[in-house]
Amino acid sequence: MEISASDVKRLREKTGAGMMECKNALVSTEGDFAKAEKLLKEKGLAAVEKRADRATNEGKIFITVANNAAALVELASETDFVARNPEFITLGGVIAGKVLEKGYTEPNDELAGLVTDLATKIRENMSLKRIKVIKAGANEYLSSYIHGDGNIGVVVKLGADKAEVLQKEEAKAFAFDLALHIAAFNPLALDKTKVDPAFLKEQEDIFRKQLEKDEKLQGKPANVLDNILKGKVSKYLADICLLDQGFVKDEKQTVAQALAEKSKQLGAAITVNDYVYFKVGQ
């Protein structure tokens, strides 16, 4: 039977399959568009299943902020080429929106189905790696930042003892700078109190073994070695804790000092209450 070029074109736009593949599907289904579409989807799904064991180490981070809540999504693909695909980017935004709309806290069948639909069309393995929702209270403000090509995404929750201060552009700009800082330095904890004691103990043991192997320190009194160890731990905490890090906009002052300065300027106590850092593949 005769298959029109317009039907082939329409099927290609709907499924993303090649022109000849679309024409062959229409021929084999005797021009039935719905059956041809189903046939191509089945072929696409089969192609994706064959690639299911391929690593999805590329991708992007997506963030949607609405109604005092933010959703972060990591959508992964096999290749950077697909991660730049407009449909892939649109899908990431759709998923982040659904997470907020429906209150999802982890990947589920509905979201996986959306990913499978696009993977079937593009014929490359994809996966929804993780999602995270962070909510703001009455005296809090959320700011987000996506770095460069979308491989890093951050949401920071700024607090204040005067809610109206958080609506000032100066406060919003400061919150954004904090998100940018977190994207650049990836602090492991907000402050020293948030560091896992077991993790810190492990680091102390590593530093202690390093001191024991240092020939220059052989024979030094125990109290001297203890002070050196304390100094190493203190420096390490300053490196990994947000409030102790040098602020990205002025590394001569710490983030805590920048907060104190901004609080004075705004006439309110400004605090970092929480943050979320996502990086593709981590």
Tab-separated table of N, CA, C and O in Angstrom, residues 128-175:
chain	number	residue	atom	x	y	z
A	128	LEU	N	16.581	7.776	36.723
A	128	LEU	CA	16.318	8.832	37.697
A	128	LEU	C	17.078	8.437	38.956
A	128	LEU	O	16.656	7.564	39.710
A	129	LYS	N	18.224	9.057	39.185
A	129	LYS	CA	19.127	8.625	40.251
A	129	LYS	C	18.590	8.972	41.639
A	129	LYS	O	18.640	8.153	42.555
A	130	ARG	N	18.096	10.200	41.820
A	130	ARG	CA	17.641	10.606	43.154
A	130	ARG	C	16.829	11.892	43.068
A	130	ARG	O	16.931	12.649	42.101
A	131	ILE	N	16.030	12.089	44.097
A	131	ILE	CA	15.280	13.334	44.244
A	131	ILE	C	15.373	13.772	45.706
A	131	ILE	O	15.608	12.958	46.589
A	132	LYS	N	15.219	15.057	45.928
A	132	LYS	CA	15.269	15.599	47.279
A	132	LYS	C	14.391	16.839	47.350
A	132	LYS	O	14.419	17.673	46.443
A	133	VAL	N	13.613	16.938	48.418
A	133	VAL	CA	12.764	18.121	48.629
A	133	VAL	C	13.208	18.817	49.900
A	133	VAL	O	13.437	18.177	50.928
A	134	ILE	N	13.360	20.133	49.823
A	134	ILE	CA	13.704	20.936	50.991
A	134	ILE	C	12.642	22.022	51.122
A	134	ILE	O	12.299	22.683	50.140
A	135	LYS	N	12.089	22.178	52.322
A	135	LYS	CA	10.991	23.117	52.544
A	135	LYS	C	11.425	24.273	53.441
A	135	LYS	O	12.280	24.115	54.309
A	136	ALA	N	10.796	25.433	53.225
A	136	ALA	CA	11.095	26.625	54.008
A	136	ALA	C	9.923	26.972	54.915
A	136	ALA	O	8.757	26.825	54.531
A	137	GLY	N	10.241	27.431	56.114
A	137	GLY	CA	9.215	27.860	57.049
A	137	GLY	C	8.892	29.332	56.877
A	137	GLY	O	9.347	29.987	55.932
A	138	ALA	N	8.135	29.878	57.825
A	138	ALA	CA	7.670	31.270	57.723
A	138	ALA	C	8.819	32.271	57.716
A	138	ALA	O	8.750	33.305	57.063
A	139	ASN	N	9.879	31.988	58.461
A	139	ASN	CA	11.017	32.910	58.555
A	139	ASN	C	12.222	32.400	57.773
A	139	ASN	O	13.366	32.600	58.179
A	140	GLU	N	11.938	31.747	56.645
A	140	GLU	CA	13.019	31.183	55.835
A	140	GLU	C	12.817	31.492	54.351
A	140	GLU	O	11.704	31.749	53.900
A	141	TYR	N	13.926	31.448	53.625
A	141	TYR	CA	13.907	31.746	52.184
A	141	TYR	C	14.809	30.752	51.462
A	141	TYR	O	15.921	30.457	51.925
A	142	LEU	N	14.342	30.232	50.334
A	142	LEU	CA	15.112	29.279	49.542
A	142	LEU	C	15.715	29.942	48.312
A	142	LEU	O	15.026	30.656	47.578
A	143	SER	N	16.984	29.694	48.090
A	143	SER	CA	17.655	30.177	46.884
A	143	SER	C	18.349	28.998	46.215
A	143	SER	O	18.867	28.112	46.896
A	144	SER	N	18.339	28.985	44.889
A	144	SER	CA	18.938	27.856	44.167
A	144	SER	C	19.966	28.334	43.162
A	144	SER	O	19.958	29.481	42.721
A	145	TYR	N	20.857	27.410	42.795
A	145	TYR	CA	21.905	27.710	41.814
A	145	TYR	C	22.246	26.440	41.052
A	145	TYR	O	22.468	25.385	41.649
A	146	ILE	N	22.258	26.544	39.727
A	146	ILE	CA	22.704	25.451	38.862
A	146	ILE	C	24.010	25.888	38.223
A	146	ILE	O	24.077	26.940	37.580
A	147	HIS	N	25.027	25.085	38.390
A	147	HIS	CA	26.336	25.467	37.868
A	147	HIS	C	26.527	25.049	36.412
A	147	HIS	O	26.243	23.909	36.031
A	148	GLY	N	27.013	25.973	35.630
A	148	GLY	CA	27.456	25.716	34.266
A	148	GLY	C	26.539	24.870	33.427
A	148	GLY	O	25.416	25.259	33.093
A	149	ASP	N	26.999	23.674	33.076
A	149	ASP	CA	26.249	22.790	32.184
A	149	ASP	C	25.239	21.928	32.928
A	149	ASP	O	24.683	20.994	32.367
A	150	GLY	N	24.998	22.231	34.207
A	150	GLY	CA	23.976	21.502	34.953
A	150	GLY	C	24.468	20.309	35.724
A	150	GLY	O	23.665	19.523	36.222
A	151	ASN	N	25.795	20.167	35.877
A	151	ASN	CA	26.301	18.994	36.599
A	151	ASN	C	26.276	19.178	38.118
A	151	ASN	O	26.431	18.212	38.871
A	152	ILE	N	26.066	20.431	38.589
A	152	ILE	CA	25.976	20.699	40.026
A	152	ILE	C	24.751	21.567	40.291
A	152	ILE	O	24.487	22.525	39.560
A	153	GLY	N	23.998	21.221	41.333
A	153	GLY	CA	22.843	22.016	41.725
A	153	GLY	C	22.814	22.184	43.233
A	153	GLY	O	23.143	21.253	43.971
A	154	VAL	N	22.457	23.378	43.686
A	154	VAL	CA	22.444	23.674	45.123
A	154	VAL	C	21.174	24.428	45.489
A	154	VAL	O	20.709	25.291	44.745
A	155	VAL	N	20.620	24.092	46.643
A	155	VAL	CA	19.550	24.888	47.253
A	155	VAL	C	20.002	25.229	48.662
A	155	VAL	O	20.461	24.352	49.396
A	156	VAL	N	19.912	26.500	49.031
A	156	VAL	CA	20.276	26.927	50.374
A	156	VAL	C	19.059	27.543	51.054
A	156	VAL	O	18.257	28.222	50.417
A	157	LYS	N	18.904	27.248	52.342
A	157	LYS	CA	17.785	27.776	53.125
A	157	LYS	C	18.318	28.837	54.092
A	157	LYS	O	19.076	28.531	55.010
A	158	LEU	N	17.937	30.068	53.833
A	158	LEU	CA	18.363	31.182	54.667
A	158	LEU	C	17.271	31.505	55.676
A	158	LEU	O	16.090	31.519	55.326
A	159	GLY	N	17.666	31.768	56.918
A	159	GLY	CA	16.701	32.115	57.951
A	159	GLY	C	16.948	33.509	58.491
A	159	GLY	O	18.039	34.069	58.341
A	160	ALA	N	15.947	34.095	59.117
A	160	ALA	CA	16.089	35.415	59.730
A	160	ALA	C	15.078	35.549	60.858
A	160	ALA	O	14.002	34.943	60.809
A	161	ASP	N	15.423	36.345	61.889
A	161	ASP	CA	14.478	36.529	62.985
A	161	ASP	C	13.394	37.552	62.637
A	161	ASP	O	12.446	37.739	63.400
A	162	LYS	N	13.545	38.184	61.456
A	162	LYS	CA	12.518	39.093	60.953
A	162	LYS	C	12.197	38.664	59.522
A	162	LYS	O	13.001	38.870	58.609
A	163	ALA	N	11.031	38.074	59.344
A	163	ALA	CA	10.673	37.485	58.046
A	163	ALA	C	10.732	38.488	56.904
A	163	ALA	O	11.136	38.141	55.783
A	164	GLU	N	10.355	39.734	57.151
A	164	GLU	CA	10.292	40.727	56.078
A	164	GLU	C	11.663	41.034	55.478
A	164	GLU	O	11.775	41.422	54.307
A	165	VAL	N	12.716	40.807	56.266
A	165	VAL	CA	14.076	41.067	55.786
A	165	VAL	C	14.425	40.160	54.605
A	165	VAL	O	15.144	40.555	53.685
A	166	LEU	N	13.895	38.938	54.620
A	166	LEU	CA	14.212	37.966	53.575
A	166	LEU	C	13.628	38.314	52.221
A	166	LEU	O	13.979	37.713	51.209
A	167	GLN	N	12.731	39.292	52.184
A	167	GLN	CA	12.151	39.732	50.917
A	167	GLN	C	12.958	40.858	50.271
A	167	GLN	O	12.673	41.280	49.155
A	168	LYS	N	13.953	41.341	50.992
A	168	LYS	CA	14.803	42.392	50.440
A	168	LYS	C	15.760	41.794	49.406
A	168	LYS	O	16.267	40.694	49.569
A	169	GLU	N	15.997	42.552	48.334
A	169	GLU	CA	16.868	42.066	47.259
A	169	GLU	C	18.277	41.779	47.777
A	169	GLU	O	18.946	40.866	47.295
A	170	GLU	N	18.733	42.554	48.757
A	170	GLU	CA	20.069	42.345	49.308
A	170	GLU	C	20.164	40.982	49.991
A	170	GLU	O	21.176	40.281	49.871
A	171	ALA	N	19.105	40.597	50.704
A	171	ALA	CA	19.086	39.294	51.369
A	171	ALA	C	19.023	38.167	50.340
A	171	ALA	O	19.709	37.136	50.476
A	172	LYS	N	18.206	38.347	49.301
A	172	LYS	CA	18.085	37.329	48.255
A	172	LYS	C	19.408	37.153	47.505
A	172	LYS	O	19.806	36.031	47.173
A	173	ALA	N	20.081	38.272	47.246
A	173	ALA	CA	21.368	38.206	46.545
A	173	ALA	C	22.405	37.486	47.400
A	173	ALA	O	23.224	36.706	46.893
A	174	PHE	N	22.360	37.728	48.705
A	174	PHE	CA	23.291	37.059	49.622
A	174	PHE	C	23.021	35.562	49.660
A	174	PHE	O	23.952	34.747	49.661
A	175	ALA	N	21.747	35.177	49.673
A	175	ALA	CA	21.377	33.759	49.662
A	175	ALA	C	21.901	33.088	48.396
A	175	ALA	O	22.406	31.956	48.435
